[in-house]
CSV table of C-alpha atoms in Angstrom, one decimal:
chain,number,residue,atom,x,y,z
A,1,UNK,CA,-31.5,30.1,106.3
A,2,UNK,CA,-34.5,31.8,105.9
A,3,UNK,CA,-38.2,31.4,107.1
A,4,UNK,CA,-39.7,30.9,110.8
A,5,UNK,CA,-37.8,29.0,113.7
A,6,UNK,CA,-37.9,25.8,114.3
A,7,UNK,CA,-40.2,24.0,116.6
A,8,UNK,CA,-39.0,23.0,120.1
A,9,UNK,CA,-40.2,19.5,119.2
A,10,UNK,CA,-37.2,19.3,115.8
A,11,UNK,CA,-34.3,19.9,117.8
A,12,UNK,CA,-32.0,16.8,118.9
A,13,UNK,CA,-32.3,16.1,122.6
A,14,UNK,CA,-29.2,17.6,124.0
A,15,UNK,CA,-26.7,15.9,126.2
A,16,UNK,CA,-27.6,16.1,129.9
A,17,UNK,CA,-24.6,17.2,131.6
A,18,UNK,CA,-23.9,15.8,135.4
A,19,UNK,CA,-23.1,19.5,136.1
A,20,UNK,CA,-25.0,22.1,134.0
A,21,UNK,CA,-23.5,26.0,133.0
A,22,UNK,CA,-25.9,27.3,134.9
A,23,UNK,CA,-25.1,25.3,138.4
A,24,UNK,CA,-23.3,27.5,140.9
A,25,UNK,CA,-20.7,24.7,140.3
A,26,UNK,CA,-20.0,25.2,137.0
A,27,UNK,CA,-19.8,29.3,137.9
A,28,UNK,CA,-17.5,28.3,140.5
A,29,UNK,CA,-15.2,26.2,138.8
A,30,UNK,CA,-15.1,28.6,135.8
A,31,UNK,CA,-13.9,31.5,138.1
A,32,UNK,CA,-11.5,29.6,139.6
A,33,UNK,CA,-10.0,28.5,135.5
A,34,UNK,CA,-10.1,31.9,134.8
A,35,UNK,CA,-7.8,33.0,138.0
A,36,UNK,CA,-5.5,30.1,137.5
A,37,UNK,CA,-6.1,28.9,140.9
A,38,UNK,CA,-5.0,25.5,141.0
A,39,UNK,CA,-5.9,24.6,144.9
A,40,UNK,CA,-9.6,26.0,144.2
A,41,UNK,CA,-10.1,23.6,141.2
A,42,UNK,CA,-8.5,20.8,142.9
A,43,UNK,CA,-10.9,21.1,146.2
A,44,UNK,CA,-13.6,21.6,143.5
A,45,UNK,CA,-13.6,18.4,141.7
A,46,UNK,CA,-11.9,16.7,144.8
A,47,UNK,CA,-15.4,17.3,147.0
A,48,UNK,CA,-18.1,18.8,144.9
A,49,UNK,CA,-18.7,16.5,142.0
A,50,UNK,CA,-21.2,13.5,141.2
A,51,UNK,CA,-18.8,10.8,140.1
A,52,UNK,CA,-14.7,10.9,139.0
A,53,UNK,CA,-16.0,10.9,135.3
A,54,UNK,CA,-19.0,13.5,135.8
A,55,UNK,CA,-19.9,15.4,132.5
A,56,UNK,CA,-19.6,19.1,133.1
A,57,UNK,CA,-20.9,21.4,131.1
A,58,UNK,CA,-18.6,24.4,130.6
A,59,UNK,CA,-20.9,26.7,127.6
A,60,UNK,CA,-24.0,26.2,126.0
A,61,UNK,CA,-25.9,28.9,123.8
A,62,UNK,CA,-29.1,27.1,123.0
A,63,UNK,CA,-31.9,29.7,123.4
A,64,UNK,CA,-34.4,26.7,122.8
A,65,UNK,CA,-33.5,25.4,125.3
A,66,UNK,CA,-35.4,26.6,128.0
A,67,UNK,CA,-39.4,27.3,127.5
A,68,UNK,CA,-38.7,30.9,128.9
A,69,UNK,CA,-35.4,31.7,126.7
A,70,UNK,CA,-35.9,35.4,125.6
A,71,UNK,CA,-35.7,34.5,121.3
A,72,UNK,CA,-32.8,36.4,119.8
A,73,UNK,CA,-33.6,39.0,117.2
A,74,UNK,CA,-31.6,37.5,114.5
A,75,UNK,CA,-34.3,34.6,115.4
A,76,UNK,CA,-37.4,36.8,115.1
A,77,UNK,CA,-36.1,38.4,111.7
A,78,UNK,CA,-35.7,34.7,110.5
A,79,UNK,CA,-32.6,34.4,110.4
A,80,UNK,CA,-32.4,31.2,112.3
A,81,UNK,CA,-30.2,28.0,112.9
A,82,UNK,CA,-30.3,24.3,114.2
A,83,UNK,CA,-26.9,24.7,115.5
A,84,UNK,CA,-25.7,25.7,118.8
A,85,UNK,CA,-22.8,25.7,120.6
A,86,UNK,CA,-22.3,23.3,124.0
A,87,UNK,CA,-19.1,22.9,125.4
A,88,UNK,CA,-18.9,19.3,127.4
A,89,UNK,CA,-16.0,18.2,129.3
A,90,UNK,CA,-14.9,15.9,132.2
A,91,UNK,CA,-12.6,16.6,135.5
A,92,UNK,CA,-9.7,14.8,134.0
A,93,UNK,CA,-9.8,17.2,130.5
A,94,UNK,CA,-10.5,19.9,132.6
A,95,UNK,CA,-7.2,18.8,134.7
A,96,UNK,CA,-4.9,18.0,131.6
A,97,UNK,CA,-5.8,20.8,129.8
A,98,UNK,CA,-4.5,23.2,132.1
A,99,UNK,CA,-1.5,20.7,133.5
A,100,UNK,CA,-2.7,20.3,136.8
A,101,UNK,CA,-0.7,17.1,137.2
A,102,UNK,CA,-1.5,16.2,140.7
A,103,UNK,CA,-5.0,16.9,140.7
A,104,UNK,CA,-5.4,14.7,137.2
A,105,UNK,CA,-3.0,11.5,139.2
A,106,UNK,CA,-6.0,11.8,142.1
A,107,UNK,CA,-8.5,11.4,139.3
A,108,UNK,CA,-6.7,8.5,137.3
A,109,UNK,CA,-6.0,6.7,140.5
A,110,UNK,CA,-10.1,6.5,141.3
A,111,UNK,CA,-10.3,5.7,138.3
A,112,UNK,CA,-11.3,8.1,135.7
A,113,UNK,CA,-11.8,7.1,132.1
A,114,UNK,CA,-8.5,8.4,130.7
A,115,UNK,CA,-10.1,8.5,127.3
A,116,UNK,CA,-13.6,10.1,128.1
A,117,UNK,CA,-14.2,12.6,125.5
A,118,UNK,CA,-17.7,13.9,125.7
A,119,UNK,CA,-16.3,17.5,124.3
A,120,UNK,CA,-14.6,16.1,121.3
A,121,UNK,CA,-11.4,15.5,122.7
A,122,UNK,CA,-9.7,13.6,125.2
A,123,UNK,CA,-7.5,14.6,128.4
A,124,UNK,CA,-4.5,13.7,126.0
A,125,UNK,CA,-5.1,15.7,123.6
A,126,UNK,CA,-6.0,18.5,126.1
A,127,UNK,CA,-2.4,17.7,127.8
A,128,UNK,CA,-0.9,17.5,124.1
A,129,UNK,CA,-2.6,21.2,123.0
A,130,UNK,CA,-1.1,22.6,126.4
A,131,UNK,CA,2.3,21.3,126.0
A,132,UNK,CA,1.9,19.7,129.2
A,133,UNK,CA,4.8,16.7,129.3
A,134,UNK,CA,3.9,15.7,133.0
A,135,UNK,CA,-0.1,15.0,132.2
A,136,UNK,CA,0.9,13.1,128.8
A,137,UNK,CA,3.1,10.9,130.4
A,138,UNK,CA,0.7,10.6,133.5
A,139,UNK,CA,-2.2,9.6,130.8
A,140,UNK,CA,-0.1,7.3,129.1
A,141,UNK,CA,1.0,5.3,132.3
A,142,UNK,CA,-2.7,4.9,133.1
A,143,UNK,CA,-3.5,3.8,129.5
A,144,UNK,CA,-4.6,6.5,127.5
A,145,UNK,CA,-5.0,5.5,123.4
A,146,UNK,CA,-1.6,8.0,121.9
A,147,UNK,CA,-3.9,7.3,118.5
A,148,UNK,CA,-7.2,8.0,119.3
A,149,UNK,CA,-8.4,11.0,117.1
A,150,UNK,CA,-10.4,13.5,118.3
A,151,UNK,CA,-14.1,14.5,117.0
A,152,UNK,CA,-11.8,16.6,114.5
A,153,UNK,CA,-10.4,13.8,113.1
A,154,UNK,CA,-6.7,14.9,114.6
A,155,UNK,CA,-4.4,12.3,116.8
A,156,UNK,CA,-2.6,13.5,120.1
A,157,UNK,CA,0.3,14.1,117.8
A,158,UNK,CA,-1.3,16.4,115.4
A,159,UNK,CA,-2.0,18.4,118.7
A,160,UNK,CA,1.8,18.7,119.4
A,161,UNK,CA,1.8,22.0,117.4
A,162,UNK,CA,3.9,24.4,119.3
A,163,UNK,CA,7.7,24.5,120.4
A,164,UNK,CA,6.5,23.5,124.3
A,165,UNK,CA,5.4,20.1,123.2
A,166,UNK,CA,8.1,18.2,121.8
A,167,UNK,CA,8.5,16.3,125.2
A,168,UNK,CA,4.7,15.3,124.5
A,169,UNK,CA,5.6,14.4,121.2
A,170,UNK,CA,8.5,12.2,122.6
A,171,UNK,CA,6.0,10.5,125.3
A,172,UNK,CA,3.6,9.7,122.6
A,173,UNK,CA,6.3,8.2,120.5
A,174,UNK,CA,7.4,6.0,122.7
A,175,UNK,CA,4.0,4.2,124.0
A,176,UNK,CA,3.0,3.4,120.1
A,177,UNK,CA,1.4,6.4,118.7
A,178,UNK,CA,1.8,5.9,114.5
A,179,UNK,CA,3.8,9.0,112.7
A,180,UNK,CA,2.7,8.9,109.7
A,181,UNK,CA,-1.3,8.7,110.9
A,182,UNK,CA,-3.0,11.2,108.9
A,183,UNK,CA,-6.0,13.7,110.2
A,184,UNK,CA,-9.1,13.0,108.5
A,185,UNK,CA,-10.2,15.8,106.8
A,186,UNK,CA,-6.9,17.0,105.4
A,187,UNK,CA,-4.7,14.1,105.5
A,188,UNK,CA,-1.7,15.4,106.9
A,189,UNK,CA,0.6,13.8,109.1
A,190,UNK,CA,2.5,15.1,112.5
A,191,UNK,CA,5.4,16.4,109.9
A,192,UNK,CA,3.0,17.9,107.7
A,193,UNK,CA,2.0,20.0,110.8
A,194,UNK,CA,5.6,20.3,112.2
A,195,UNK,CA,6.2,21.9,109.1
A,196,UNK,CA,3.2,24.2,108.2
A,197,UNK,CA,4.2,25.6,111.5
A,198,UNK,CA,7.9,26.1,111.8
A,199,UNK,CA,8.4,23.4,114.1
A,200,UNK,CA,12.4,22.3,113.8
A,201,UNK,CA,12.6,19.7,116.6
A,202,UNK,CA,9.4,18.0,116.0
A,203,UNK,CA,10.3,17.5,112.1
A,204,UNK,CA,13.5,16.2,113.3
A,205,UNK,CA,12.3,13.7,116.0
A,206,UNK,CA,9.2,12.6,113.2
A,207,UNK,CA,12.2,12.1,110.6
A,208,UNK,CA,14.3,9.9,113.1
A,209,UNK,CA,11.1,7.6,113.7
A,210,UNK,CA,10.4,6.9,110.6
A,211,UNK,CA,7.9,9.9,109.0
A,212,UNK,CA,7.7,9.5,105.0
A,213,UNK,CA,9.1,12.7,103.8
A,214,UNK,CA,7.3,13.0,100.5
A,215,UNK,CA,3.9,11.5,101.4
A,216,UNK,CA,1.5,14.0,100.3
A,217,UNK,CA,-2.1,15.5,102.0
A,218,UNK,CA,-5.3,15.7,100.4
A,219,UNK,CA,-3.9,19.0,98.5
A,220,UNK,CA,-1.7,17.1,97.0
A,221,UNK,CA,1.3,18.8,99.4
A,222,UNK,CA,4.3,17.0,100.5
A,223,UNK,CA,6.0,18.3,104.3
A,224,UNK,CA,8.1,20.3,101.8
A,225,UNK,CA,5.4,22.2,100.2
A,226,UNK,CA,3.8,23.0,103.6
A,227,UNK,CA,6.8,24.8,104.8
A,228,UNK,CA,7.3,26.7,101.7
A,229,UNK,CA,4.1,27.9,102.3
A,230,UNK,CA,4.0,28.0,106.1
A,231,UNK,CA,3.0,31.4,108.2
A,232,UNK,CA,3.7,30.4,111.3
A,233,UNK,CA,7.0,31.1,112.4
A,234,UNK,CA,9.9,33.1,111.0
A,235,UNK,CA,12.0,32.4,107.9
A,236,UNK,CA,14.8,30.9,109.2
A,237,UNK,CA,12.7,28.2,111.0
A,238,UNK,CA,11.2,27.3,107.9
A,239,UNK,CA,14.3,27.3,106.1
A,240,UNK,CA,15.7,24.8,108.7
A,241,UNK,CA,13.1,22.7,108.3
A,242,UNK,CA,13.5,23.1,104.2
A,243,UNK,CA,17.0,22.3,104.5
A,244,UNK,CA,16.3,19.5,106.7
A,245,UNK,CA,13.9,17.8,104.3
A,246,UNK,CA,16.1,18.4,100.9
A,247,UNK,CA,18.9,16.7,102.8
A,248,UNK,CA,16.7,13.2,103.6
A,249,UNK,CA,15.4,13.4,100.0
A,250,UNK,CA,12.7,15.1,99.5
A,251,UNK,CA,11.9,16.0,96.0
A,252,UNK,CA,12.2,19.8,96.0
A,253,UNK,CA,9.8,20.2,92.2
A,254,UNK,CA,7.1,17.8,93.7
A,255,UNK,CA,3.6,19.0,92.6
A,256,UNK,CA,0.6,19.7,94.5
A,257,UNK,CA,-2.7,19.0,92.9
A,258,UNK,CA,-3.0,21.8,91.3
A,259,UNK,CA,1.1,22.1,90.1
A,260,UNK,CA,2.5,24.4,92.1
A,261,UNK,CA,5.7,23.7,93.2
A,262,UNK,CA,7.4,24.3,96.5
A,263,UNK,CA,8.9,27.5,94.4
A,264,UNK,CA,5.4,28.7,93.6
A,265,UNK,CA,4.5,28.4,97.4
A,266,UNK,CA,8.2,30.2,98.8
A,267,UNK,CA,7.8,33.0,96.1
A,268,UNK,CA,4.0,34.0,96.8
A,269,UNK,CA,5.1,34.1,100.9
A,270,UNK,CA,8.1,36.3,99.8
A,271,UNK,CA,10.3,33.9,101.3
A,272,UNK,CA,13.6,34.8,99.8
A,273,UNK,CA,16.0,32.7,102.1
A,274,UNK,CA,13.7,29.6,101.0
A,275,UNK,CA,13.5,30.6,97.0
A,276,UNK,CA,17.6,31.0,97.3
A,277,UNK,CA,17.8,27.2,98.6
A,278,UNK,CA,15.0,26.0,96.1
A,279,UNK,CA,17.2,27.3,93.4
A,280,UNK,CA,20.4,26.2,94.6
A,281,UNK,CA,18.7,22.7,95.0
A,282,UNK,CA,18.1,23.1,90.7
A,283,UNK,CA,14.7,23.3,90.7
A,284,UNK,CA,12.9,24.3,87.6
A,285,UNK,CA,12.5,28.1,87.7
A,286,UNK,CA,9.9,28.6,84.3
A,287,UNK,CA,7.4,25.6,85.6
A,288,UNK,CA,4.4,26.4,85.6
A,289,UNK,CA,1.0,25.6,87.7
A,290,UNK,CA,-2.1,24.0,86.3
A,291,UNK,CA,-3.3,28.0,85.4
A,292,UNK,CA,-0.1,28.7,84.3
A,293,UNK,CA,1.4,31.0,86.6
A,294,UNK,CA,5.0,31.5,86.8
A,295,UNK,CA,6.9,31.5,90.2
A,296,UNK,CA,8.4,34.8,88.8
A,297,UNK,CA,4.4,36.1,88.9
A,298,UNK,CA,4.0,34.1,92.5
A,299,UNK,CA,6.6,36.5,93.7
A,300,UNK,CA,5.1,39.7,91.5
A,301,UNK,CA,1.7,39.2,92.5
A,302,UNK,CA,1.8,39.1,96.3
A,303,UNK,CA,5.0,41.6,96.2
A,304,UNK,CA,3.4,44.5,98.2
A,305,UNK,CA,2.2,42.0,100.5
A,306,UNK,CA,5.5,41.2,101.8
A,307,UNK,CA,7.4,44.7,101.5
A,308,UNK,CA,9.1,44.5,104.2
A,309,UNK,CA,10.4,41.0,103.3
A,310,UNK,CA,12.5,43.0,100.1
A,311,UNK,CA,10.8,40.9,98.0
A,312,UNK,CA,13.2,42.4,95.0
A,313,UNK,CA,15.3,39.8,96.2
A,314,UNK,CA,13.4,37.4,95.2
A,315,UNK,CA,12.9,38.3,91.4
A,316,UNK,CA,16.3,39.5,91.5
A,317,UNK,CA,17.5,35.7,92.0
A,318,UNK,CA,14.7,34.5,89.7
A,319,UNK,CA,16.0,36.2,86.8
A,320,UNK,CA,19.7,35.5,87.5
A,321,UNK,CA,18.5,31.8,87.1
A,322,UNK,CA,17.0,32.4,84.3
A,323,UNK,CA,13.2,32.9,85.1
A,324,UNK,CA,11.6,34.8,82.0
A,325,UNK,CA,10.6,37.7,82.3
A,326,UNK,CA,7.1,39.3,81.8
A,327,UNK,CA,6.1,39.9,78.3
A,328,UNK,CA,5.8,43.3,77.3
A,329,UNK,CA,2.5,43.5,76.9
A,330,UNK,CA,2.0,42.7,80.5
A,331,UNK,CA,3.7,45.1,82.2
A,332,UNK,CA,1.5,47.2,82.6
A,333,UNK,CA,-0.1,44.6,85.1
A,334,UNK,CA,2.8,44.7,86.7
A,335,UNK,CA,2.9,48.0,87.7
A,336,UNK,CA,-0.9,47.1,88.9
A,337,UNK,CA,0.5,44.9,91.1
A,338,UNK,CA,3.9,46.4,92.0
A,339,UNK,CA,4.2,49.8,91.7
A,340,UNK,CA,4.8,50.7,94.9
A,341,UNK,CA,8.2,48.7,94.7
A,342,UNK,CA,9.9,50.7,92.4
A,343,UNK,CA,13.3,48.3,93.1
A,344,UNK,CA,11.2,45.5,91.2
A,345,UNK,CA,10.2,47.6,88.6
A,346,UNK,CA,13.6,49.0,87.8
A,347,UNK,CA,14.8,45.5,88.1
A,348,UNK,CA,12.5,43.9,85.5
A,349,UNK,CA,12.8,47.0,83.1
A,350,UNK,CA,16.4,46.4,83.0
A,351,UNK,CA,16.0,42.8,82.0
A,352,UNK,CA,14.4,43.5,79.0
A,353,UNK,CA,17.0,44.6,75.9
A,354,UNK,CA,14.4,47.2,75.2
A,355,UNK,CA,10.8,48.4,76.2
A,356,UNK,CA,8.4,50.6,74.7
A,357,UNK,CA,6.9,52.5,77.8
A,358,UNK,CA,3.6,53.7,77.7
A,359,UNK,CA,2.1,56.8,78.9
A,360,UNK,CA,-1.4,54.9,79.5
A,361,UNK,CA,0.2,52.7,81.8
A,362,UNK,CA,0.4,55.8,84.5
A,363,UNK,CA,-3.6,54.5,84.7
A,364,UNK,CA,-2.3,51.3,86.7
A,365,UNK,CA,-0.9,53.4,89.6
A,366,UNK,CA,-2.5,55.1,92.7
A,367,UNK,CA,-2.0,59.1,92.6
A,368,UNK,CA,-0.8,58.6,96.7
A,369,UNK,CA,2.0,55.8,94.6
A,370,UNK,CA,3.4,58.2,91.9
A,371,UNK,CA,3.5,60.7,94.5
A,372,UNK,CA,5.5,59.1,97.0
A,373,UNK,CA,8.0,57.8,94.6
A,374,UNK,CA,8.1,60.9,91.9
A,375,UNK,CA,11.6,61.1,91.1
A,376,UNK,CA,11.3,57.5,90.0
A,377,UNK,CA,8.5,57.9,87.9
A,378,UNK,CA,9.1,60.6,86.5
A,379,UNK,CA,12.4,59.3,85.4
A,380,UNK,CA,10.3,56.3,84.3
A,381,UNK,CA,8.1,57.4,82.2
A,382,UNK,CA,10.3,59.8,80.9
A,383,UNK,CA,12.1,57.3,79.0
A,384,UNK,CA,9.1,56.5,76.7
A,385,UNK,CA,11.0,56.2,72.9
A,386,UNK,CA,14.2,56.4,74.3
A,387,UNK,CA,16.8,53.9,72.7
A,388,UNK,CA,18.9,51.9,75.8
A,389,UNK,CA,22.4,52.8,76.5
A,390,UNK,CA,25.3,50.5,74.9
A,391,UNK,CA,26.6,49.7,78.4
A,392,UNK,CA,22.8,48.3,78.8
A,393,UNK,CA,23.2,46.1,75.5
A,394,UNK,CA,26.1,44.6,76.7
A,395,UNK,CA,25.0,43.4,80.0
A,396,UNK,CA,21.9,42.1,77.8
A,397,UNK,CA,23.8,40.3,75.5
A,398,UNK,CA,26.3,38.7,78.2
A,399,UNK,CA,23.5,37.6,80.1
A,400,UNK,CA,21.4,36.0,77.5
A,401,UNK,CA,24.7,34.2,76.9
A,402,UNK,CA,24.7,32.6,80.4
A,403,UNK,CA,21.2,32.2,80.7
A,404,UNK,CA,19.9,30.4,83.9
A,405,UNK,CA,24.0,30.3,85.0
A,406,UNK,CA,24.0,34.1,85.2
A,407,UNK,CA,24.1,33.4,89.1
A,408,UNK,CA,27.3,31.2,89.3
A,409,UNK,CA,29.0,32.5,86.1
A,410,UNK,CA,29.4,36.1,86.8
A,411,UNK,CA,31.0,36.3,90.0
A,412,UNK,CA,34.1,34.4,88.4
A,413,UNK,CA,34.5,36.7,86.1
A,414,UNK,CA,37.9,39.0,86.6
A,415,UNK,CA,36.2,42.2,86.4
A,416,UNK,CA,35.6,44.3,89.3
A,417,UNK,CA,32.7,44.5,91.5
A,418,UNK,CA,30.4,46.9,91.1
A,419,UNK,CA,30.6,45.8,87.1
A,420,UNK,CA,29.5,42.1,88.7
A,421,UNK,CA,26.7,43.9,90.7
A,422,UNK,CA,25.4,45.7,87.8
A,423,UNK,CA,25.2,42.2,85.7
A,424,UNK,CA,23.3,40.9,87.8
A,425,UNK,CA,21.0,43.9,88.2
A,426,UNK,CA,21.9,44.6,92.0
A,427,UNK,CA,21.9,48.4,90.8
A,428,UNK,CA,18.6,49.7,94.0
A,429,UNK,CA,16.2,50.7,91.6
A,430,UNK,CA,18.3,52.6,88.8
A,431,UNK,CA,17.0,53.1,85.3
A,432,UNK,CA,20.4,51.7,83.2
């Protein structure tokens, strides 16, 4: 925003704390927060503040605030802006945030407002962020709301995001709190969450109590959806939690709003456990999103991304179910994308029955890329006009034949290994 600042007279009239940032209070109690000393805080809000449910104010950055402010320079070059930030809390957040159970049952038993939230949010979902089981339960005895939301439109349970507070998302379970309630922005529910981040035990209990499995955000995103895509916490959690949700029902091709599929979202995270359950679960491997895109080009586009999650395995198993492969006269966009992976590259090349390979396509990789895999390339682009070995057409042909059962038809086949291996292209990065 551009232009002078704003007269004193435009801006909102702040809240008025009981206890302002700049009190040697505040300082105090801030000091003692940062050393984790629970006795100091205790005696603090035990004999130093106004009332049980005194607002404290913990930060504020207004420089208009006071007449003598020194104006920033981003200010003085224009660059100004009505908002500040002013961090407003109360003894009992203060208390339940960092689980300082005894000090917040002295507070609720002289009554403090169990859901004050001057800041935003309230002690429970301070307790419920924390992970702190003791303080939720506390809150909830003294009659704390399990579904008020927050200023951000979140419930305590939406706040039960990490491993530490499944007992918190037990507590608020059992005194009423709804588990399919939905944030207000995004529209996702406690499994929704649980699943976005990995969270096993909390997508069980949610499950158990009811949660509706395919009930779908503002994205158009089922729970399922959210853990394909999911960065959170490692594969195998997310595959849990996958495996989980397939077996209640969920509908493993449900689209978002744009038409990806849980397949689109596994792929482009290089999730090759997840894409191997997708697939045995029969989902549709050629679907496309509402641009178009292939889960085949999920996995190619974001490949170097995910290096070290072998993401050759995933287009590996996408072509042994049948995925189709890039047309020719893309491939040279694949090397833009994943030439540095010369596995994938040898992989797709061998699921063609023949390709022309072009000399101009050397333009779509990095001189530091051809360098560091030379041999490959050299081999590669050596075989410009060459005509594809017999052995080659037969593995062609056999797998056209079995098509998107090339995963489950070729190991029964009474033929030796390594011949099974090579029809379905598990050859590291050979030129056959």
């Amino acid at each position: 925003m551009s232009g002078g600042p704003p007269s004193r007279e435009s801006i909102p009239q702040a809240c008025r704390p009981d206890h302002a940032v700049t009190s040697q209070f505040v300082g105090s109690l801030k000091c003692s927060l940062a050393s984790g000393d629970e006795k100091a805080v205790t005696e603090l809000l035990r004999t130093q503040i106004r009332h049980v449910d005194a607002i404290i104010e913990l930060n504020n950055d207004d420089w208009m605030k006071e007449p003598s402010a020194r104006i920033p320079p981003h200010v003085l070059l224009g660059l100004w802006t009505l908002e500040y930030t002013q961090e407003l809390t109360t003894p009992l957040c203060i208390t339940c945030a960092h689980g300082y159970t005894e000090c917040a049952r002295y507070l609720l038993h002289r009554r403090a407002d169990a859901n004050a939230a001057p800041g935003g949010r309230s002690p429970l979902h301070e307790a419920c962020i924390g992970g702190h089981g003791d303080c939720v339960q506390l809150l909830l005895e003294y009659g704390a709301n399990a579904n008020k939301k927050s200023e951000d439109g979140l419930s305590p349970l939406h706040y039960c995001n990490t491993n530490g507070s499944l007992r918190c998302a037990e507590l608020l379970l059992q005194h009423g709190a709804i588990v399919n309630q939905v944030t207000e922005d995004t529209q996702d529910t406690p499994l929704h969450v649980a699943a976005q981040l990995g969270l096993l035990s909390h997508a069980e209990l949610y499950l158990v109590r009811g949660a509706m499995i395919d009930l779908k955000n503002q994205e158009g995103e089922t729970p399922l959806s959210a853990a394909c895509r999911g960065k959170g916490g490692d594969e195998d959690s997310y595959l849990e939690i996958c495996r989980l949700l397939l077996k209640r029902g969920a509908d493993p091709d449900t689209q978002d709003q744009q038409e990806r599929r849980p397949l689109h979202h596994a792929c482009r995270e290089g999730k090759h456990k997840l894409v191997e359950l997708l697939l045995a679960a029969n989902v549709d491997v050629n679907a496309t999103d509402y641009s178009g895109v292939l889960p085949l080009s999920c996995a190619l586009q974001s490949a170097e991304l995910h290096c070290d999650k072998k993401p050759q395995i995933i287009v590996r198993s996408l072509l042994n179910h049948g995925a189709r492969c890039v047309c020719p006269e893309a491939f040279g966009k694949v090397l833009r994308y994943c030439s540095g992976l010369p596995e994938i590259i040898a992989l797709l090349y061998n699921s063609y029955i023949s390709l022309q390979v072009c000399s101009k396509w050397k333009q779509e990789i990095s001189e530091e890329v051809i360098q560091t895999h030379q041999y490959f390339y050299t081999r590669f682009f050596s075989l410009s006009g060459s005509i594809r070995s017999l052995q080659h057409l037969c593995r062609f042909a056999l797998r056209r034949h079995f098509g998107s059962r090339c995963h489950r038809l070729i190991p029964l086949l009474p033929i030796p290994k390594p011949i099974q291996d090579y029809l379905l292209l598990i050859n590291e990065g050979s030129l056959l």
